Structures are given as C-alpha cells and as structure tokens.
Coordinates of N, CA and C in Angstrom, one line a residue:
M1 N 1.2 20.2 14.2 CA 2.1 19.1 14.1 C 3.4 19.2 15.0
A2 N 3.7 20.5 15.3 CA 4.8 20.8 16.2 C 4.5 20.2 17.6
V3 N 3.3 20.3 18.0 CA 2.9 19.7 19.3 C 3.1 18.2 19.3
I4 N 2.7 17.5 18.2 CA 2.9 16.1 18.2 C 4.4 15.7 18.2
T5 N 5.2 16.5 17.5 CA 6.6 16.2 17.5 C 7.2 16.4 18.9
H6 N 6.8 17.5 19.5 CA 7.3 17.7 20.9 C 6.9 16.6 21.9
C7 N 5.6 16.3 21.8 CA 5.1 15.2 22.7 C 5.7 13.9 22.4
A8 N 6.0 13.6 21.1 CA 6.6 12.3 20.8 C 8.0 12.2 21.3
S9 N 8.7 13.4 21.2 CA 10.1 13.4 21.8 C 10.1 13.2 23.3
D10 N 9.0 13.6 23.9 CA 8.9 13.4 25.4 C 8.4 12.0 25.8
S11 N 7.9 11.2 24.8 CA 7.3 9.9 25.2 C 8.3 8.8 25.0
N12 N 9.6 9.1 25.3 CA 10.6 8.0 25.3 C 10.9 7.5 26.6
P13 N 11.5 6.3 26.7 CA 11.7 5.7 28.0 C 12.5 6.5 29.1
T14 N 13.2 7.6 28.6 CA 14.0 8.3 29.6 C 13.2 9.5 30.2
S15 N 11.9 9.6 29.8 CA 11.1 10.7 30.3 C 10.6 10.4 31.7
D16 N 9.9 11.3 32.3 CA 9.4 11.1 33.7 C 8.1 10.2 33.7
Y17 N 7.6 9.9 32.6 CA 6.4 9.0 32.5 C 6.7 7.6 32.8
T18 N 5.7 6.9 33.3 CA 5.9 5.4 33.5 C 5.8 4.8 32.1
P19 N 6.3 3.5 31.9 CA 6.2 2.8 30.6 C 4.8 2.8 30.1
K20 N 3.8 2.6 31.0 CA 2.5 2.5 30.5 C 2.0 3.8 30.0
Q21 N 2.4 4.9 30.7 CA 2.0 6.3 30.3 C 2.6 6.6 28.9
N22 N 3.9 6.2 28.8 CA 4.6 6.4 27.5 C 3.9 5.7 26.4
G23 N 3.5 4.5 26.6 CA 2.8 3.7 25.6 C 1.5 4.3 25.2
L24 N 0.7 4.7 26.2 CA -0.6 5.2 25.9 C -0.5 6.6 25.2
Q25 N 0.4 7.4 25.6 CA 0.6 8.7 24.9 C 1.1 8.4 23.4
Y26 N 1.9 7.5 23.2 CA 2.4 7.2 21.9 C 1.2 6.8 21.0
L27 N 0.4 5.9 21.4 CA -0.8 5.5 20.6 C -1.7 6.7 20.4
A28 N -1.9 7.5 21.3 CA -2.7 8.7 21.1 C -2.2 9.6 20.1
L29 N -0.9 9.8 20.1 CA -0.2 10.7 19.1 C -0.3 10.1 17.7
C30 N -0.2 8.8 17.6 CA -0.4 8.1 16.3 C -1.8 8.3 15.8
R31 N -2.8 8.2 16.7 CA -4.2 8.3 16.3 C -4.4 9.7 15.8
V32 N -3.9 10.7 16.5 CA -4.1 12.1 16.1 C -3.5 12.4 14.7
F33 N -2.2 11.9 14.5 CA -1.6 12.1 13.2 C -2.2 11.4 12.1
S34 N -2.7 10.2 12.4 CA -3.5 9.4 11.4 C -4.7 10.2 10.9
T35 N -5.4 10.8 11.9 CA -6.6 11.6 11.5 C -6.2 12.8 10.7
I36 N -5.1 13.4 11.0 CA -4.6 14.5 10.2 C -4.3 14.1 8.7
L37 N -3.7 12.9 8.6 CA -3.3 12.4 7.3 C -4.6 12.0 6.5
A38 N -5.6 11.5 7.2 CA -6.8 11.0 6.6 C -7.7 12.1 6.1
F39 N -7.8 13.2 6.8 CA -8.8 14.2 6.5 C -8.2 15.6 6.1
H40 N -6.9 15.8 6.3 CA -6.3 17.1 6.0 C -5.0 17.0 5.2
R41 N -4.8 15.9 4.6 CA -3.6 15.7 3.9 C -3.4 16.7 2.7
T42 N -4.5 17.0 2.0 CA -4.4 17.9 0.9 C -4.1 19.3 1.3
R43 N -4.4 19.7 2.6 CA -4.1 21.0 3.1 C -2.6 21.1 3.5
L44 N -2.0 20.0 3.7 CA -0.6 20.0 4.1 C 0.3 20.4 2.9
G45 N -0.2 20.1 1.7 CA 0.5 20.5 0.5 C 1.9 19.9 0.4
G46 N 2.9 20.8 0.2 CA 4.3 20.4 0.1 C 5.0 20.4 1.4
R47 N 4.3 20.5 2.6 CA 5.0 20.6 3.9 C 5.5 19.3 4.4
Y48 N 6.2 18.6 3.5 CA 6.7 17.3 3.9 C 7.8 17.4 5.0
H49 N 8.4 18.5 5.2 CA 9.4 18.7 6.2 C 8.7 18.5 7.6
L50 N 7.5 19.0 7.7 CA 6.8 18.9 9.0 C 6.3 17.4 9.2
I51 N 5.9 16.8 8.1 CA 5.5 15.4 8.2 C 6.7 14.5 8.7
L52 N 7.9 14.8 8.1 CA 9.1 14.1 8.4 C 9.5 14.2 9.9
L53 N 9.4 15.5 10.4 CA 9.7 15.7 11.8 C 8.8 14.9 12.7
V54 N 7.5 14.8 12.4 CA 6.6 14.0 13.2 C 7.0 12.5 13.1
M55 N 7.2 12.0 11.9 CA 7.5 10.6 11.7 C 8.8 10.2 12.3
Q56 N 9.8 11.1 12.2 CA 11.1 10.8 12.9 C 11.0 10.8 14.4
A57 N 10.2 11.7 14.9 CA 10.0 11.7 16.4 C 9.3 10.5 16.9
L58 N 8.3 10.0 16.1 CA 7.6 8.8 16.5 C 8.4 7.5 16.3
L59 N 9.3 7.6 15.4 CA 10.1 6.4 15.1 C 11.2 6.1 16.2
R60 N 11.8 7.1 16.6 CA 13.0 6.9 17.5 C 12.6 6.2 18.8
P61 N 11.5 6.5 19.5 CA 11.2 5.8 20.7 C 11.0 4.2 20.6
L62 N 10.7 3.8 19.4 CA 10.5 2.3 19.2 C 11.8 1.5 19.3
F63 N 12.9 2.2 19.3 CA 14.2 1.6 19.4 C 14.7 1.6 20.9
I64 N 15.2 0.5 21.3 CA 15.8 0.5 22.7 C 17.3 0.8 22.6
P65 N 17.7 1.9 23.2 CA 19.1 2.3 23.2 C 20.0 1.2 23.7
F66 N 21.2 1.0 23.0 CA 22.1 0.0 23.5 C 22.5 0.1 24.9
Q67 N 22.6 1.4 25.4 CA 23.1 1.6 26.7 C 22.0 1.4 27.8
A68 N 20.7 1.3 27.3 CA 19.6 1.2 28.3 C 19.6 -0.2 28.9
N69 N 19.4 -0.2 30.3 CA 19.3 -1.5 30.9 C 17.9 -2.1 30.6
Q70 N 17.8 -3.4 30.7 CA 16.6 -4.2 30.4 C 15.4 -3.7 31.2
A71 N 15.6 -3.4 32.4 CA 14.5 -3.1 33.3 C 13.8 -1.7 32.9
S72 N 14.7 -0.8 32.4 CA 14.1 0.5 32.1 C 13.4 0.6 30.7
S73 N 13.7 -0.4 29.8 CA 13.2 -0.4 28.5 C 12.1 -1.4 28.3
K74 N 12.0 -2.4 29.2 CA 11.1 -3.5 28.9 C 9.6 -3.1 28.9
E75 N 9.0 -3.6 27.9 CA 7.5 -3.4 27.7 C 7.0 -2.0 27.5
T76 N 7.9 -1.1 27.2 CA 7.5 0.3 26.9 C 6.8 0.3 25.6
Y77 N 7.4 -0.2 24.5 CA 6.8 -0.2 23.2 C 6.8 -1.6 22.7
T78 N 5.6 -2.0 22.3 CA 5.4 -3.4 21.8 C 4.8 -3.4 20.4
A79 N 4.3 -4.6 20.0 CA 3.8 -4.8 18.7 C 2.7 -3.8 18.4
I80 N 1.8 -3.5 19.3 CA 0.7 -2.6 19.1 C 1.2 -1.2 18.7
H81 N 2.3 -0.7 19.3 CA 2.8 0.6 19.0 C 3.5 0.6 17.6
A82 N 4.2 -0.5 17.3 CA 4.8 -0.6 16.0 C 3.7 -0.7 14.9
K83 N 2.7 -1.4 15.2 CA 1.6 -1.5 14.2 C 0.9 -0.1 13.9
A84 N 0.8 0.7 15.0 CA 0.2 2.0 14.8 C 1.1 2.9 13.9
Y85 N 2.5 2.7 14.2 CA 3.4 3.5 13.4 C 3.4 3.0 11.9
S86 N 3.4 1.7 11.8 CA 3.4 1.2 10.4 C 2.2 1.6 9.6
H87 N 1.1 1.8 10.3 CA -0.2 2.3 9.7 C 0.1 3.7 9.1
L88 N 0.8 4.5 9.9 CA 1.1 5.9 9.4 C 2.0 5.8 8.1
L89 N 2.9 4.9 8.1 CA 3.8 4.7 7.0 C 3.0 4.4 5.7
L90 N 2.0 3.5 5.9 CA 1.2 3.0 4.8 C 0.3 4.2 4.4
Q91 N -0.2 5.0 5.3 CA -1.0 6.1 4.9 C -0.2 7.1 4.0
L92 N 1.1 7.2 4.3 CA 1.9 8.2 3.6 C 2.3 7.6 2.2
A93 N 2.7 6.3 2.2 CA 3.3 5.7 1.0 C 2.2 5.0 0.1
D94 N 1.1 4.6 0.7 CA 0.1 4.0 -0.1 C -1.3 4.5 0.3
P95 N -1.5 5.8 0.1 CA -2.7 6.5 0.6 C -4.0 6.1 -0.1
P96 N -5.1 6.0 0.6 CA -6.4 5.8 0.0 C -6.8 7.0 -0.8
L97 N -7.5 6.9 -1.8 CA -7.9 8.0 -2.7 C -8.6 9.1 -1.9
S98 N -9.4 8.7 -0.9 CA -10.2 9.7 -0.1 C -9.3 10.7 0.6
S99 N -8.1 10.3 1.0 CA -7.2 11.2 1.7 C -6.4 12.1 0.9
V100 N -6.3 11.9 -0.4 CA -5.5 12.7 -1.3 C -6.3 13.5 -2.3
S101 N -7.7 13.3 -2.3 CA -8.5 14.0 -3.2 C -9.3 15.1 -2.6
S102 N -9.4 16.2 -3.3 CA -10.2 17.3 -2.8 C -11.7 16.9 -2.6
R103 N -12.3 17.2 -1.5 CA -13.6 16.7 -1.2 C -14.7 17.4 -2.1
N104 N -14.4 18.5 -2.7 CA -15.3 19.2 -3.6 C -15.0 19.0 -5.1
R105 N -14.1 18.0 -5.3 CA -13.8 17.8 -6.7 C -14.8 16.8 -7.3
K106 N -15.2 17.2 -8.5 CA -16.2 16.3 -9.2 C -15.6 15.0 -9.7
K107 N -16.3 14.0 -9.5 CA -15.8 12.7 -10.0 C -16.0 12.5 -11.5
S108 N -14.9 12.1 -12.1 CA -15.0 11.8 -13.5 C -13.9 10.9 -13.9
S109 N -14.0 10.4 -15.1 CA -13.0 9.4 -15.6 C -11.6 10.0 -15.7
E110 N -11.5 11.3 -15.9 CA -10.3 11.9 -16.1 C -9.4 11.8 -14.9
H111 N -10.0 11.6 -13.7 CA -9.2 11.5 -12.5 C -8.4 10.2 -12.4
H112 N -8.6 9.3 -13.4 CA -7.9 8.1 -13.4 C -6.8 8.1 -14.5
S113 N -6.5 9.3 -14.9 CA -5.5 9.6 -15.9 C -4.1 9.7 -15.2
L114 N -3.2 10.4 -15.9 CA -1.9 10.6 -15.3 C -1.9 11.6 -14.2
N115 N -3.0 12.3 -14.0 CA -3.2 13.2 -12.9 C -3.9 12.6 -11.7
D116 N -3.9 11.2 -11.7 CA -4.5 10.5 -10.6 C -3.9 11.0 -9.3
P117 N -4.6 11.5 -8.3 CA -4.1 12.0 -7.1 C -3.3 11.0 -6.3
T118 N -3.7 9.7 -6.3 CA -3.0 8.7 -5.6 C -1.6 8.6 -6.1
K119 N -1.4 8.5 -7.4 CA -0.1 8.4 -8.0 C 0.8 9.6 -7.7
I120 N 0.1 10.8 -7.7 CA 0.9 12.0 -7.4 C 1.3 12.0 -5.9
A121 N 0.5 11.5 -5.0 CA 0.8 11.5 -3.6 C 1.9 10.5 -3.4
K122 N 1.9 9.3 -4.1 CA 3.0 8.3 -3.9 C 4.3 8.9 -4.5
S123 N 4.2 9.6 -5.6 CA 5.4 10.2 -6.1 C 6.0 11.2 -5.2
M124 N 5.2 12.0 -4.6 CA 5.6 13.0 -3.6 C 6.2 12.4 -2.4
A125 N 5.6 11.3 -1.9 CA 6.2 10.6 -0.8 C 7.5 10.0 -1.1
G126 N 7.7 9.5 -2.3 CA 8.9 8.9 -2.7 C 10.1 9.9 -2.8
Q127 N 9.7 11.1 -3.0 CA 10.8 12.2 -3.1 C 11.3 12.6 -1.7
H128 N 10.5 12.3 -0.7 CA 10.9 12.8 0.7 C 11.1 11.7 1.7
L129 N 10.5 10.5 1.6 CA 10.5 9.6 2.7 C 11.9 8.8 2.8
H130 N 12.8 9.0 1.8 CA 14.1 8.4 2.0 C 14.8 9.0 3.2
Y131 N 14.5 10.2 3.6 CA 15.0 10.8 4.8 C 14.6 10.0 6.0
L132 N 13.4 9.5 6.0 CA 12.9 8.7 7.1 C 13.7 7.3 7.1
I133 N 13.9 6.8 6.0 CA 14.7 5.5 5.9 C 16.1 5.7 6.4
M134 N 16.7 6.9 6.2 CA 18.0 7.2 6.7 C 18.0 7.3 8.2
T135 N 16.9 7.9 8.7 CA 16.7 7.9 10.2 C 16.6 6.5 10.8
Y136 N 15.8 5.7 10.1 CA 15.7 4.3 10.5 C 17.0 3.6 10.6
C137 N 17.9 3.8 9.6 CA 19.2 3.2 9.6 C 20.0 3.7 10.7
D138 N 20.0 5.0 10.9 CA 20.8 5.7 12.0 C 20.3 5.1 13.3
C139 N 19.0 5.0 13.5 CA 18.5 4.5 14.8 C 19.0 3.0 15.1
Q140 N 19.2 2.3 14.0 CA 19.7 0.9 14.2 C 21.2 0.9 14.6
L141 N 21.9 1.9 14.4 CA 23.3 2.0 14.8 C 23.4 2.4 16.3
N142 N 22.3 2.9 16.9 CA 22.3 3.4 18.3 C 21.3 2.6 19.2
G143 N 20.6 1.7 18.6 CA 19.6 0.9 19.4 C 19.1 -0.3 18.7
R144 N 18.2 -1.0 19.3 CA 17.7 -2.2 18.7 C 16.2 -2.3 18.7
L145 N 15.6 -3.1 17.9 CA 14.2 -3.3 17.9 C 13.9 -4.7 18.4
T146 N 12.8 -4.9 19.2 CA 12.5 -6.2 19.6 C 11.9 -6.9 18.3
Q147 N 11.9 -8.2 18.3 CA 11.5 -9.0 17.2 C 10.0 -8.6 16.8
E148 N 9.2 -8.5 17.8 CA 7.8 -8.3 17.5 C 7.6 -6.9 16.9
V149 N 8.3 -5.9 17.4 CA 8.3 -4.5 16.9 C 8.8 -4.5 15.4
R150 N 9.9 -5.2 15.2 CA 10.5 -5.2 13.8 C 9.5 -5.8 12.8
E151 N 8.8 -6.9 13.2 CA 7.9 -7.6 12.3 C 6.7 -6.7 12.0
K152 N 6.2 -6.0 13.0 CA 5.0 -5.1 12.7 C 5.4 -3.9 11.9
L153 N 6.7 -3.5 12.0 CA 7.1 -2.3 11.2 C 7.3 -2.6 9.7
R154 N 7.6 -3.9 9.4 CA 8.0 -4.3 8.1 C 7.0 -3.8 7.0
P155 N 5.7 -4.1 7.1 CA 4.7 -3.7 6.1 C 4.9 -2.2 5.7
G156 N 5.0 -1.3 6.7 CA 5.1 0.1 6.5 C 6.5 0.4 5.8
I157 N 7.5 -0.1 6.3 CA 8.9 0.1 5.8 C 8.9 -0.3 4.3
W158 N 8.4 -1.5 4.0 CA 8.4 -2.0 2.7 C 7.5 -1.1 1.8
A159 N 6.4 -0.6 2.2 CA 5.6 0.3 1.4 C 6.4 1.6 1.1
V160 N 7.1 2.1 2.1 CA 7.9 3.3 1.8 C 9.0 3.0 0.8
L161 N 9.7 1.9 0.9 CA 10.7 1.6 -0.1 C 10.1 1.3 -1.5
D162 N 8.9 0.9 -1.5 CA 8.3 0.7 -2.8 C 8.1 1.9 -3.6
V163 N 8.0 3.1 -2.9 CA 7.7 4.3 -3.6 C 9.0 5.2 -3.8
I164 N 10.1 4.7 -3.3 CA 11.4 5.4 -3.5 C 12.1 4.9 -4.8
S165 N 12.4 5.8 -5.7 CA 13.1 5.4 -6.9 C 14.5 4.9 -6.7
Q166 N 15.0 4.1 -7.6 CA 16.3 3.6 -7.5 C 17.4 4.7 -7.5
E167 N 17.1 5.8 -8.3 CA 18.0 6.9 -8.3 C 18.0 7.6 -6.9
T168 N 16.9 7.8 -6.3 CA 16.9 8.4 -5.0 C 17.6 7.5 -4.0
M169 N 17.4 6.2 -4.1 CA 18.1 5.2 -3.2 C 19.7 5.4 -3.4
R170 N 20.1 5.6 -4.6 CA 21.6 5.7 -4.8 C 22.0 7.0 -4.2
V171 N 21.2 8.1 -4.3 CA 21.6 9.4 -3.7 C 21.6 9.2 -2.1
M172 N 20.6 8.5 -1.6 CA 20.6 8.2 -0.2 C 21.8 7.5 0.3
N173 N 22.2 6.4 -0.4 CA 23.3 5.6 -0.1 C 24.6 6.5 -0.1
A174 N 24.7 7.4 -1.1 CA 25.9 8.2 -1.1 C 26.0 9.2 0.0
G175 N 24.8 9.5 0.6 CA 24.8 10.5 1.7 C 25.0 9.9 3.1
M176 N 25.2 8.6 3.1 CA 25.4 7.9 4.4 C 26.9 7.6 4.7
D177 N 27.3 7.5 5.9 CA 28.6 7.1 6.2 C 28.8 5.6 6.1
K178 N 29.9 5.0 6.3 CA 30.2 3.6 6.1 C 29.3 2.7 6.9
A179 N 29.1 3.1 8.2 CA 28.2 2.3 9.1 C 26.8 2.3 8.6
G180 N 26.3 3.5 8.3 CA 25.0 3.7 7.8 C 24.7 2.9 6.5
R181 N 25.7 2.9 5.6 CA 25.5 2.2 4.3 C 25.4 0.7 4.6
A182 N 26.2 0.2 5.6 CA 26.1 -1.2 5.9 C 24.7 -1.6 6.4
V183 N 24.1 -0.8 7.2 CA 22.8 -1.1 7.7 C 21.8 -1.0 6.5
W184 N 21.9 0.1 5.7 CA 21.0 0.2 4.5 C 21.2 -0.9 3.6
R185 N 22.4 -1.5 3.4 CA 22.6 -2.6 2.5 C 21.8 -3.8 2.9
G186 N 21.8 -4.0 4.3 CA 21.1 -5.2 4.8 C 19.6 -5.0 4.7
L187 N 19.1 -3.8 4.9 CA 17.7 -3.5 4.8 C 17.2 -3.6 3.3
Y188 N 18.0 -3.1 2.4 CA 17.7 -3.1 1.0 C 17.6 -4.6 0.5
E189 N 18.6 -5.4 0.9 CA 18.6 -6.8 0.5 C 17.4 -7.6 1.0
E190 N 17.0 -7.3 2.3 CA 15.9 -7.9 2.8 C 14.6 -7.5 2.1
W191 N 14.5 -6.2 1.8 CA 13.4 -5.7 1.0 C 13.3 -6.4 -0.4
R192 N 14.4 -6.5 -1.1 CA 14.5 -7.1 -2.4 C 14.1 -8.6 -2.3
R193 N 14.5 -9.2 -1.2 CA 14.2 -10.7 -1.1 C 12.8 -11.0 -0.6
D194 N 12.3 -10.2 0.4 CA 11.1 -10.6 1.0 C 10.0 -9.6 1.0
G195 N 10.3 -8.3 0.8 CA 9.3 -7.3 1.0 C 8.9 -6.5 -0.2
R196 N 9.6 -6.6 -1.4 CA 9.3 -5.7 -2.5 C 7.8 -6.0 -3.0
G197 N 7.1 -4.9 -2.9 CA 5.7 -5.0 -3.2 C 4.7 -5.5 -2.1
A198 N 5.4 -6.0 -1.0 CA 4.6 -6.6 0.0 C 3.8 -5.6 0.9
G199 N 4.3 -4.3 0.9 CA 3.7 -3.3 1.7 C 2.3 -2.9 1.1
R200 N 2.1 -3.2 -0.1 CA 0.9 -2.7 -0.8 C -0.3 -3.5 -0.3
G201 N -1.4 -2.8 0.0 CA -2.7 -3.5 0.3 C -2.7 -4.0 1.7
R202 N -1.7 -3.7 2.5 CA -1.7 -4.2 3.9 C -2.7 -3.3 4.8

C-alpha cells in the first residue's frame, strides 16, 4: 500500500505527467486498491493507518488548488475519477459480506448475530474514517471540486458519515481550527438534509 500512496502523491496536476497520464494512473491505483479491499481486507486487520494514508493520497488530487491556473488543472480529474474514489469509500464504510468474512469460515446462523462481520467492519471504519473527513475539509480550504466531481463523491462521503458516531463527530469538530469547523458545519448540515442514509446501497 505504500507504493499506492507514493504513486497517488505523484499523480497530481503538478507532476511531470500529462493530464491524461495522471487520470489513467489514478484509475489504475483505485482499481488496485479496490481489489485489495475486496479480497484481502481481513488480512489488513487493524492497519487502518495504512488505509487512511492511501485514501488521503487519492483524495487530494481531486481538488483543484486555488492558485492553479485553469489551463493546468482542466480535465485532469473528472466524474469517472471521483466515482472510482467514491466506490472505495463505499467499500470501506458499507462493505459487502464477502470482503469482511474469512473465506474458510463455516456459514451458520450465528454469523448474523452481534458478531456479524459486516457490523464489525462498519464499526471499525467509523472509528477511523473521521480522519479522512478532516482531510476532506482541509482540502476544501486549499482547493475546489468541480461540480461533477463533487456530485460523484457524495454517495461515498455520505456512507462514511453514516458510520461515524455523533460522539466521534464532536471530537472531530473539537480537533479542527475555526476555518475547518466552518467547512465541517456546512458538510454536516448538507448530510443531515440530503445525504443521511443515502450512501447505503449505492
């Protein structure tokens, strides 16, 4: 995953790649990480710090820096890239049972109890993904999203917020500066109004 993080950091509009190369590399990195989450998530265990590094590295390039001129940032990342990232968010916050269950585990009704692996995975995600929301808010202070990118990101962002507890949100809010809290307040209100529960099943 360190390689994905490194490559994602290099796939921003300021690198030596052309916009088309940046875009293609970004999609390839998303596909690789999606495969890791789909087939090897149980092996990652509690290594959420590594997952967060990858997700933060893949999130930042979607924002157009305020100081960037239009020509240098145009058409680098579009709806297709945002959709690929949103899919990763959904895999983390609303994972299918197949990705969080041991493949050699016997199927039985007891797996639908309080030890349901999907519920455990969502709870684990909710304990860590608030750091990603903080990064999202910070990125909005330094750049902007195109409308199409913002719209494609919403299902994934809403799914992440759905699994974060109110207590964790309060802690997250307390850990932000004044500008960050203002961005978070706007995102929170939008989620409460339009997105609460909407990320599920997308």
